[in-house]
PDB file of C-alpha atoms and ligand atoms in Angstrom:
ATOM      1  CA  MET A  30     -12.361   3.079  30.378  1.00 57.00           C
ATOM      2  CA  ALA A  31     -14.436   0.063  29.418  1.00 51.00           C
ATOM      3  CA  SER A  32     -17.707   2.387  28.645  1.00 55.00           C
ATOM      4  CA  LEU A  33     -15.577   4.796  26.666  1.00 63.00           C
ATOM      5  CA  MET A  34     -14.178   1.765  24.535  1.00 67.00           C
ATOM      6  CA  ALA A  35     -17.655   0.903  23.574  1.00 65.00           C
ATOM      7  CA  GLY A  36     -17.736   4.407  21.530  1.00 62.00           C
ATOM      8  CA  GLU A  37     -20.942   6.364  20.494  1.00 54.00           C
ATOM      9  CA  GLN A  38     -22.471   3.710  18.198  1.00 52.00           C
ATOM     10  CA  GLY A  39     -21.855   0.690  20.467  1.00 55.00           C
ATOM     11  CA  THR A  40     -19.576  -0.842  17.710  1.00 73.00           C
ATOM     12  CA  GLY A  41     -16.334  -0.099  19.519  1.00 91.00           C
ATOM     13  CA  LEU A  42     -14.469   3.216  19.840  1.00 97.00           C
ATOM     14  CA  HIS A  43     -13.559   4.823  16.510  1.00 97.00           C
ATOM     15  CA  VAL A  44     -10.162   6.217  16.368  1.00 98.00           C
ATOM     16  CA  ALA A  45      -8.950   7.907  13.237  1.00 98.00           C
ATOM     17  CA  ILE A  46      -5.361   9.086  12.873  1.00 98.00           C
ATOM     18  CA  ILE A  47      -3.965  11.354  10.318  1.00 98.00           C
ATOM     19  CA  MET A  48      -0.185   9.642  10.308  1.00 98.00           C
ATOM     20  CA  ASP A  49       1.821  12.996   9.574  1.00 98.00           C
ATOM     21  CA  GLY A  50       5.644  13.727   9.863  1.00 98.00           C
ATOM     22  CA  ASN A  51       7.193  10.889   7.913  1.00 98.00           C
ATOM     23  CA  GLY A  52       9.090  13.219   5.646  1.00 98.00           C
ATOM     24  CA  ARG A  53      10.423  15.553   8.401  1.00 98.00           C
ATOM     25  CA  TRP A  54      11.279  12.459  10.565  1.00 98.00           C
ATOM     26  CA  ALA A  55      13.540  11.127   7.748  1.00 98.00           C
ATOM     27  CA  THR A  56      15.020  14.666   6.677  1.00 98.00           C
ATOM     28  CA  ARG A  57      16.095  15.206  10.261  1.00 98.00           C
ATOM     29  CA  ARG A  58      18.060  12.293  10.241  1.00 98.00           C
ATOM     30  CA  GLY A  59      19.570  13.041   6.829  1.00 98.00           C
ATOM     31  CA  LEU A  60      17.584  10.182   5.209  1.00 98.00           C
ATOM     32  CA  PRO A  61      15.301  10.190   1.880  1.00 98.00           C
ATOM     33  CA  ARG A  62      11.677  10.874   2.652  1.00 98.00           C
ATOM     34  CA  VAL A  63      11.005   7.306   1.577  1.00 98.00           C
ATOM     35  CA  ALA A  64      12.737   6.345   4.765  1.00 98.00           C
ATOM     36  CA  GLY A  65      10.222   7.915   6.886  1.00 98.00           C
ATOM     37  CA  HIS A  66       7.352   6.328   5.020  1.00 98.00           C
ATOM     38  CA  ARG A  67       9.059   2.885   5.507  1.00 98.00           C
ATOM     39  CA  ALA A  68       9.338   3.900   9.443  1.00 98.00           C
ATOM     40  CA  GLY A  69       5.767   4.874   9.127  1.00 98.00           C
ATOM     41  CA  VAL A  70       4.672   1.292   8.329  1.00 98.00           C
ATOM     42  CA  ALA A  71       6.190   0.038  11.327  1.00 98.00           C
ATOM     43  CA  ALA A  72       4.470   2.477  13.364  1.00 98.00           C
ATOM     44  CA  VAL A  73       1.232   1.242  11.766  1.00 98.00           C
ATOM     45  CA  ARG A  74       2.051  -2.233  12.817  1.00 98.00           C
ATOM     46  CA  ARG A  75       2.767  -1.329  16.338  1.00 98.00           C
ATOM     47  CA  VAL A  76      -0.384   0.855  16.530  1.00 98.00           C
ATOM     48  CA  VAL A  77      -2.712  -1.818  15.256  1.00 98.00           C
ATOM     49  CA  GLU A  78      -1.188  -4.127  17.991  1.00 98.00           C
ATOM     50  CA  ARG A  79      -1.781  -1.813  20.684  1.00 98.00           C
ATOM     51  CA  ALA A  80      -5.325  -0.897  19.373  1.00 98.00           C
ATOM     52  CA  LEU A  81      -6.274  -4.776  19.498  1.00 98.00           C
ATOM     53  CA  ASP A  82      -4.711  -4.726  23.046  1.00 97.00           C
ATOM     54  CA  ALA A  83      -6.727  -1.669  24.146  1.00 97.00           C
ATOM     55  CA  GLY A  84      -9.995  -2.948  22.786  1.00 96.00           C
ATOM     56  CA  ILE A  85     -10.552  -0.132  20.079  1.00 97.00           C
ATOM     57  CA  GLY A  86     -13.240  -1.308  17.726  1.00 97.00           C
ATOM     58  CA  ARG A  87     -12.590   0.825  14.678  1.00 97.00           C
ATOM     59  CA  LEU A  88      -9.316   2.281  13.514  1.00 98.00           C
ATOM     60  CA  THR A  89      -9.122   4.483  10.279  1.00 98.00           C
ATOM     61  CA  LEU A  90      -5.624   5.194   9.053  1.00 98.00           C
ATOM     62  CA  TYR A  91      -5.239   8.124   6.489  1.00 98.00           C
ATOM     63  CA  ALA A  92      -2.411   6.782   4.365  1.00 98.00           C
ATOM     64  CA  PHE A  93      -2.616   8.636   1.152  1.00 98.00           C
ATOM     65  CA  SER A  94      -5.006  11.554   0.417  1.00 98.00           C
ATOM     66  CA  SER A  95      -6.173  12.559  -3.139  1.00 98.00           C
ATOM     67  CA  ASP A  96      -4.095  15.689  -2.747  1.00 98.00           C
ATOM     68  CA  ASN A  97      -0.953  13.467  -2.303  1.00 98.00           C
ATOM     69  CA  TRP A  98      -1.136  12.852  -5.877  1.00 98.00           C
ATOM     70  CA  ARG A  99       0.681  16.362  -6.142  1.00 98.00           C
ATOM     71  CA  ARG A 100       3.938  14.992  -4.843  1.00 98.00           C
ATOM     72  CA  PRO A 101       6.726  13.768  -7.016  1.00 97.00           C
ATOM     73  CA  ALA A 102       6.024  10.778  -8.915  1.00 98.00           C
ATOM     74  CA  SER A 103       8.911   9.026  -7.193  1.00 98.00           C
ATOM     75  CA  GLU A 104       7.472   9.519  -3.725  1.00 98.00           C
ATOM     76  CA  VAL A 105       4.127   8.522  -4.698  1.00 98.00           C
ATOM     77  CA  GLN A 106       5.428   5.254  -6.328  1.00 98.00           C
ATOM     78  CA  SER A 107       7.459   4.454  -3.139  1.00 98.00           C
ATOM     79  CA  ILE A 108       4.489   5.224  -0.947  1.00 98.00           C
ATOM     80  CA  PHE A 109       2.322   2.632  -3.069  1.00 98.00           C
ATOM     81  CA  TRP A 110       5.157   0.219  -3.180  1.00 98.00           C
ATOM     82  CA  LEU A 111       5.053   0.279   0.760  1.00 98.00           C
ATOM     83  CA  LEU A 112       1.307   0.049   0.912  1.00 98.00           C
ATOM     84  CA  ARG A 113       1.296  -2.941  -1.442  1.00 98.00           C
ATOM     85  CA  ALA A 114       3.865  -4.453   0.781  1.00 98.00           C
ATOM     86  CA  PHE A 115       2.108  -4.081   3.954  1.00 98.00           C
ATOM     87  CA  LEU A 116      -1.225  -5.338   2.456  1.00 98.00           C
ATOM     88  CA  ARG A 117       0.763  -8.628   0.923  1.00 97.00           C
ATOM     89  CA  LEU A 118       2.851  -9.077   4.042  1.00 96.00           C
ATOM     90  CA  GLU A 119       0.310  -8.341   6.904  1.00 97.00           C
ATOM     91  CA  ALA A 120      -3.131  -9.703   5.581  1.00 98.00           C
ATOM     92  CA  GLU A 121      -2.558 -13.108   7.013  1.00 98.00           C
ATOM     93  CA  ARG A 122      -1.200 -11.757  10.320  1.00 97.00           C
ATOM     94  CA  LEU A 123      -4.336  -9.403  10.658  1.00 98.00           C
ATOM     95  CA  ARG A 124      -6.626 -12.435   9.908  1.00 98.00           C
ATOM     96  CA  GLN A 125      -5.034 -14.364  12.526  1.00 98.00           C
ATOM     97  CA  ARG A 126      -5.742 -11.487  14.945  1.00 97.00           C
ATOM     98  CA  SER A 127      -9.335 -11.280  13.698  1.00 98.00           C
ATOM     99  CA  VAL A 128      -8.788  -7.645  12.140  1.00 98.00           C
ATOM    100  CA  ARG A 129     -10.855  -6.933   9.357  1.00 98.00           C
ATOM    101  CA  LEU A 130      -9.195  -4.621   6.783  1.00 98.00           C
ATOM    102  CA  ARG A 131     -11.026  -2.252   4.372  1.00 97.00           C
ATOM    103  CA  VAL A 132      -9.719   0.472   2.008  1.00 97.00           C
ATOM    104  CA  ILE A 133     -11.796   3.488   1.774  1.00 95.00           C
ATOM    105  CA  GLY A 134     -11.365   6.270  -1.061  1.00 95.00           C
ATOM    106  CA  ARG A 135     -11.445   6.236  -4.974  1.00 94.00           C
ATOM    107  CA  ARG A 136     -10.388   2.968  -6.604  1.00 96.00           C
ATOM    108  CA  ASP A 137     -10.497   4.294 -10.218  1.00 97.00           C
ATOM    109  CA  ARG A 138      -7.024   5.975 -10.224  1.00 98.00           C
ATOM    110  CA  LEU A 139      -5.373   3.110  -8.732  1.00 98.00           C
ATOM    111  CA  THR A 140      -2.917   0.643 -10.579  1.00 98.00           C
ATOM    112  CA  GLN A 141      -4.030  -2.977 -11.120  1.00 98.00           C
ATOM    113  CA  PRO A 142      -1.229  -4.159  -9.047  1.00 98.00           C
ATOM    114  CA  ALA A 143      -2.687  -2.010  -5.922  1.00 98.00           C
ATOM    115  CA  LEU A 144      -6.261  -2.853  -6.483  1.00 98.00           C
ATOM    116  CA  ARG A 145      -5.240  -6.614  -6.623  1.00 98.00           C
ATOM    117  CA  ALA A 146      -3.503  -6.116  -3.253  1.00 98.00           C
ATOM    118  CA  ILE A 147      -6.476  -4.369  -1.769  1.00 98.00           C
ATOM    119  CA  GLU A 148      -8.719  -6.845  -3.084  1.00 98.00           C
ATOM    120  CA  LYS A 149      -6.837  -9.819  -1.625  1.00 98.00           C
ATOM    121  CA  ALA A 150      -6.272  -8.272   1.780  1.00 98.00           C
ATOM    122  CA  GLU A 151      -9.914  -7.386   2.039  1.00 98.00           C
ATOM    123  CA  SER A 152     -11.051 -10.867   1.109  1.00 98.00           C
ATOM    124  CA  VAL A 153      -8.365 -12.602   3.353  1.00 98.00           C
ATOM    125  CA  THR A 154      -9.582 -10.636   6.495  1.00 98.00           C
ATOM    126  CA  ALA A 155     -13.146 -10.458   5.350  1.00 98.00           C
ATOM    127  CA  ASP A 156     -14.235 -12.611   8.665  1.00 98.00           C
ATOM    128  CA  GLY A 157     -12.377 -10.362  11.222  1.00 98.00           C
ATOM    129  CA  SER A 158     -14.453  -9.022  14.061  1.00 96.00           C
ATOM    130  CA  ARG A 159     -12.236  -7.817  16.650  1.00 97.00           C
ATOM    131  CA  LEU A 160     -10.960  -4.863  15.069  1.00 97.00           C
ATOM    132  CA  GLN A 161     -12.302  -3.082  12.043  1.00 97.00           C
ATOM    133  CA  LEU A 162      -9.164  -1.401  10.302  1.00 98.00           C
ATOM    134  CA  TYR A 163      -9.904   1.105   7.613  1.00 97.00           C
ATOM    135  CA  VAL A 164      -7.199   2.439   5.344  1.00 98.00           C
ATOM    136  CA  ALA A 165      -7.699   5.469   3.421  1.00 97.00           C
ATOM    137  CA  ILE A 166      -6.239   5.421   0.063  1.00 98.00           C
ATOM    138  CA  ASP A 167      -6.818   8.317  -2.566  1.00 98.00           C
ATOM    139  CA  TYR A 168      -9.222   9.487   0.030  1.00 96.00           C
ATOM    140  CA  SER A 169     -11.015  12.989   0.089  1.00 96.00           C
ATOM    141  CA  SER A 170     -13.755  13.446   2.538  1.00 94.00           C
ATOM    142  CA  ARG A 171     -15.055  16.423   0.277  1.00 93.00           C
ATOM    143  CA  ASP A 172     -15.184  13.950  -2.816  1.00 93.00           C
ATOM    144  CA  ALA A 173     -17.003  11.349  -0.660  1.00 89.00           C
ATOM    145  CA  ILE A 174     -19.720  13.821   0.432  1.00 87.00           C
ATOM    146  CA  THR A 175     -19.787  15.224  -3.301  1.00 88.00           C
ATOM    147  CA  ARG A 176     -20.393  11.470  -4.795  1.00 84.00           C
ATOM    148  CA  ALA A 177     -23.318  11.135  -2.190  1.00 78.00           C
ATOM    149  CA  ALA A 178     -24.950  14.229  -3.174  1.00 79.00           C
ATOM    150  CA  ALA A 179     -24.385  13.628  -6.912  1.00 82.00           C
ATOM    151  CA  ALA A 180     -26.331  10.203  -6.298  1.00 76.00           C
ATOM    152  CA  VAL A 181     -29.169  11.980  -4.773  1.00 71.00           C
ATOM    153  CA  THR A 182     -29.193  14.426  -7.706  1.00 76.00           C
ATOM    154  CA  GLU A 183     -29.302  11.655 -10.202  1.00 77.00           C
ATOM    155  CA  ASN A 184     -32.000   9.847  -8.341  1.00 71.00           C
ATOM    156  CA  LEU A 185     -34.125  13.119  -8.506  1.00 70.00           C
ATOM    157  CA  LEU A 186     -33.354  13.614 -12.318  1.00 74.00           C
ATOM    158  CA  ASN A 187     -34.370  10.109 -12.962  1.00 75.00           C
ATOM    159  CA  ARG A 188     -37.756  10.820 -11.066  1.00 64.00           C
ATOM    160  CA  ARG A 189     -37.235   7.847  -8.824  1.00 62.00           C
ATOM    161  CA  PRO A 190     -39.195   8.186  -5.503  1.00 59.00           C
ATOM    162  CA  ALA A 191     -37.191  10.498  -3.238  1.00 56.00           C
ATOM    163  CA  SER A 192     -37.791  11.103   0.497  1.00 60.00           C
ATOM    164  CA  ALA A 193     -37.165  14.389   1.838  1.00 57.00           C
ATOM    165  CA  ASP A 194     -34.199  12.928   3.893  1.00 65.00           C
ATOM    166  CA  LEU A 195     -32.928  11.064   0.959  1.00 69.00           C
ATOM    167  CA  LEU A 196     -29.495  13.206   1.161  1.00 69.00           C
ATOM    168  CA  GLY A 197     -29.293  12.332   4.868  1.00 72.00           C
ATOM    169  CA  SER A 198     -29.706   8.600   4.378  1.00 72.00           C
ATOM    170  CA  LEU A 199     -27.312   8.544   1.480  1.00 71.00           C
ATOM    171  CA  LEU A 200     -24.767  10.318   3.725  1.00 70.00           C
ATOM    172  CA  ALA A 201     -25.550   8.205   6.489  1.00 73.00           C
ATOM    173  CA  HIS A 202     -24.658   5.411   4.066  1.00 70.00           C
ATOM    174  CA  THR A 203     -21.495   6.867   3.096  1.00 71.00           C
ATOM    175  CA  LEU A 204     -20.633   7.219   6.903  1.00 70.00           C
ATOM    176  CA  ALA A 205     -21.575   3.450   7.474  1.00 72.00           C
ATOM    177  CA  ALA A 206     -19.213   2.270   4.834  1.00 75.00           C
ATOM    178  CA  ASN A 207     -16.444   4.449   6.373  1.00 80.00           C
ATOM    179  CA  GLY A 208     -16.700   3.222   9.788  1.00 87.00           C
ATOM    180  CA  GLY A 209     -19.277   5.713  10.988  1.00 90.00           C
ATOM    181  CA  GLU A 210     -18.913   8.446  13.652  1.00 93.00           C
ATOM    182  CA  VAL A 211     -15.318   9.184  14.767  1.00 96.00           C
ATOM    183  CA  ASP A 212     -14.773   9.262  18.490  1.00 97.00           C
ATOM    184  CA  LEU A 213     -11.167  10.318  18.581  1.00 98.00           C
ATOM    185  CA  LEU A 214      -9.251  11.903  15.728  1.00 98.00           C
ATOM    186  CA  ILE A 215      -5.414  12.113  16.261  1.00 98.00           C
ATOM    187  CA  ARG A 216      -3.044  13.893  14.052  1.00 98.00           C
ATOM    188  CA  THR A 217       0.870  13.403  14.502  1.00 98.00           C
ATOM    189  CA  GLY A 218       3.322  15.719  13.189  1.00 98.00           C
ATOM    190  CA  GLY A 219       2.348  19.095  15.100  1.00 98.00           C
ATOM    191  CA  GLU A 220       0.033  20.729  12.314  1.00 98.00           C
ATOM    192  CA  LYS A 221      -3.404  21.411  13.422  1.00 98.00           C
ATOM    193  CA  ARG A 222      -5.742  20.860  10.537  1.00 98.00           C
ATOM    194  CA  LEU A 223      -7.869  18.015   9.057  1.00 98.00           C
ATOM    195  CA  SER A 224      -6.555  17.927   5.641  1.00 98.00           C
ATOM    196  CA  ASP A 225      -9.974  16.632   4.079  1.00 97.00           C
ATOM    197  CA  PHE A 226     -10.158  13.556   6.321  1.00 97.00           C
ATOM    198  CA  LEU A 227     -13.505  12.387   7.653  1.00 95.00           C
ATOM    199  CA  LEU A 228     -15.155  15.650   7.855  1.00 93.00           C
ATOM    200  CA  TRP A 229     -18.608  14.569   7.976  1.00 90.00           C
ATOM    201  CA  GLU A 230     -17.708  11.526  10.287  1.00 93.00           C
ATOM    202  CA  SER A 231     -15.830  13.744  12.831  1.00 94.00           C
ATOM    203  CA  ALA A 232     -18.599  16.326  13.371  1.00 92.00           C
ATOM    204  CA  TYR A 233     -18.560  15.480  17.069  1.00 94.00           C
ATOM    205  CA  ALA A 234     -14.895  13.780  17.177  1.00 97.00           C
ATOM    206  CA  GLU A 235     -12.569  14.880  19.906  1.00 98.00           C
ATOM    207  CA  LEU A 236      -9.525  16.138  18.307  1.00 98.00           C
ATOM    208  CA  LEU A 237      -6.022  15.677  19.429  1.00 98.00           C
ATOM    209  CA  PHE A 238      -2.775  17.201  17.854  1.00 98.00           C
ATOM    210  CA  VAL A 239       0.401  15.691  19.051  1.00 98.00           C
ATOM    211  CA  ASP A 240       3.842  16.927  18.154  1.00 98.00           C
ATOM    212  CA  CYS A 241       5.465  13.543  17.738  1.00 98.00           C
ATOM    213  CA  MET A 242       6.391  12.544  14.071  1.00 98.00           C
ATOM    214  CA  TRP A 243       4.311   9.638  12.996  1.00 98.00           C
ATOM    215  CA  PRO A 244       7.361   7.204  12.978  1.00 98.00           C
ATOM    216  CA  ASP A 245       8.011   7.841  16.361  1.00 98.00           C
ATOM    217  CA  PHE A 246       4.449   7.103  17.509  1.00 98.00           C
ATOM    218  CA  SER A 247       4.275   4.228  19.978  1.00 98.00           C
ATOM    219  CA  GLY A 248       1.832   2.002  21.766  1.00 97.00           C
ATOM    220  CA  SER A 249       2.275   4.204  24.873  1.00 97.00           C
ATOM    221  CA  ASP A 250       1.508   7.233  22.775  1.00 98.00           C
ATOM    222  CA  LEU A 251      -1.912   5.456  21.911  1.00 98.00           C
ATOM    223  CA  ASP A 252      -2.537   4.819  25.450  1.00 98.00           C
ATOM    224  CA  ALA A 253      -1.894   8.441  26.276  1.00 98.00           C
ATOM    225  CA  ALA A 254      -4.216   9.524  23.545  1.00 98.00           C
ATOM    226  CA  LEU A 255      -6.924   7.265  25.097  1.00 98.00           C
ATOM    227  CA  GLU A 256      -6.282   8.598  28.574  1.00 98.00           C
ATOM    228  CA  GLU A 257      -6.636  12.278  27.316  1.00 98.00           C
ATOM    229  CA  PHE A 258      -9.990  10.940  25.528  1.00 97.00           C
ATOM    230  CA  SER A 259     -11.230   9.551  28.698  1.00 96.00           C
ATOM    231  CA  ARG A 260     -10.771  12.984  30.244  1.00 95.00           C
ATOM    232  CA  ARG A 261     -12.637  14.987  27.768  1.00 95.00           C
ATOM    233  CA  GLN A 262     -16.404  15.620  28.394  1.00 89.00           C
ATOM    234  CA  ARG A 263     -18.587  14.963  25.286  1.00 90.00           C
ATOM    235  CA  ARG A 264     -21.679  16.989  25.211  1.00 89.00           C
ATOM    236  CA  PHE A 265     -22.764  16.749  21.546  1.00 88.00           C
ATOM    237  CA  GLY A 266     -24.625  20.189  22.035  1.00 86.00           C
ATOM    238  CA  ALA A 267     -26.371  19.167  25.196  1.00 89.00           C
ATOM    239  CA  LEU A 268     -25.717  20.417  28.784  1.00 87.00           C
ATOM    240  CA  PRO A 269     -23.213  18.441  30.901  1.00 81.00           C
ATOM    241  CA  ASN A 270     -24.754  15.797  32.853  1.00 72.00           C
ATOM    242  CA  PRO A 271     -23.603  15.849  36.283  1.00 65.00           C
ATOM    243  CA  ARG A 272     -23.551  12.203  36.857  1.00 60.00           C
ATOM    244  CA  GLU A 273     -22.158  10.972  33.612  1.00 57.00           C
ATOM    245  CA  ASN A 274     -19.094  11.900  31.334  1.00 51.00           C
ATOM    246  CA  HIS A 275     -21.048  10.669  28.430  1.00 50.00           C
ATOM    247  CA  VAL A 276     -24.404  12.081  27.111  1.00 45.00           C
ATOM    248  CA  PRO A 277     -26.021   9.077  25.358  1.00 45.00           C
ATOM    249  CA  VAL A 278     -28.010  10.699  22.648  1.00 42.00           C
ATOM    250  CA  ALA A 279     -26.149  12.830  20.016  1.00 39.00           C
ATOM    251  CA  THR A 280     -28.122  16.155  19.356  1.00 37.00           C
ATOM    252  CA  HIS A 281     -27.021  18.931  17.540  1.00 37.00           C
ATOM    253  CA  GLY A 282     -26.124  22.561  18.520  1.00 36.00           C
TER     254      GLY A 282
HETATM  255  C1  FPP B  10       2.408  12.168   5.763  1.00 83.40           C
HETATM  256  O1  FPP B  10       3.777  12.409   6.065  1.00 83.40           O
HETATM  257  C2  FPP B  10       2.352  10.535   5.380  1.00 83.40           C
HETATM  258  C3  FPP B  10       2.059  10.201   4.308  1.00 83.40           C
HETATM  259  C4  FPP B  10       1.459  11.032   3.176  1.00 83.40           C
HETATM  260  C5  FPP B  10       2.134   8.699   3.754  1.00 83.40           C
HETATM  261  C6  FPP B  10       1.691   7.888   4.939  1.00 83.40           C
HETATM  262  C7  FPP B  10       1.896   6.534   4.651  1.00 83.40           C
HETATM  263  C8  FPP B  10       2.394   5.551   5.426  1.00 83.40           C
HETATM  264  C9  FPP B  10       2.649   5.740   6.945  1.00 83.40           C
HETATM  265  C10 FPP B  10       2.886   4.303   4.923  1.00 83.40           C
HETATM  266  C11 FPP B  10       1.671   3.460   4.630  1.00 83.40           C
HETATM  267  C12 FPP B  10       0.532   3.232   5.468  1.00 83.40           C
HETATM  268  C13 FPP B  10      -0.266   2.051   5.641  1.00 83.40           C
HETATM  269  C14 FPP B  10      -1.410   2.124   6.313  1.00 83.40           C
HETATM  270  C15 FPP B  10       0.621   0.682   5.685  1.00 83.40           C
HETATM  271  P1  FPP B  10       4.338  13.350   5.317  1.00 83.40           P
HETATM  272  O2  FPP B  10       5.180  12.742   4.188  1.00 83.40           O
HETATM  273  O3  FPP B  10       3.450  14.371   4.675  1.00 83.40           O
HETATM  274  O4  FPP B  10       5.301  14.057   6.250  1.00 83.40           O
HETATM  275  P2  FPP B  10       5.823  15.589   6.359  1.00 83.40           P
HETATM  276  O5  FPP B  10       4.610  16.492   6.735  1.00 83.40           O
HETATM  277  O6  FPP B  10       6.944  15.503   7.531  1.00 83.40           O
HETATM  278  O7  FPP B  10       6.538  15.978   5.065  1.00 83.40           O
END
């Protein structure tokens, strides 16, 4: 498992999680949906702890998609209240564990209190080096790619020197800012779709869809996911290497 945990970029395995199923978890118990989100935060704490124990280098959690604005205002408010509470209450604990937290996604539509909580948590944890924790808020992968492409266009219109692979390098920059290539993408809640999450970064990710609702996802479920990942043969379009599980160089095809 040790070599697998290094990930493809040598900066630690990158695990990304679509935390789905909070609402159904609550509804099945006769509880309001917000109770599912609250239980979802507890699952986030458990999974971060286990990610540290397991030696995962990068963990990206999909907390609020740009399409989630379409939910009732009361649910949106509850999710942001929980997010702010998490950032406020957990930042110090994360710092002590050498976890660096960063938020990815748009910031121009967030409230001032949410922005302040994000900036504070990012600055408190800025020196963390054991685990890079990315929380996606108001995140849309298409939007991130479109913005990178728009930056290229602006560059060209302004007749700044442009190299042929400027788009590639801008997208690579977007990638780097978001934790880079995903090695393992997990979605809980039984649905099998990507929902506009890290589309570019997951080009060669191993995908794992599990039926468990997010609030029930435990440290041992993460262990089981890593076990499953270790059994996958990653080829990146090349032919299987009879002696190695991993093909070292990513080629396309
Ligand atoms: C998806 O379940 C979950 C969300 C849209 C919100 C996720 C938010 C949290 C777990 C809380 C905060 C996160 C962090 C990082 C502290 P759903 O509501 O779509 O569930 P359903 O498909 O059963 O309706």
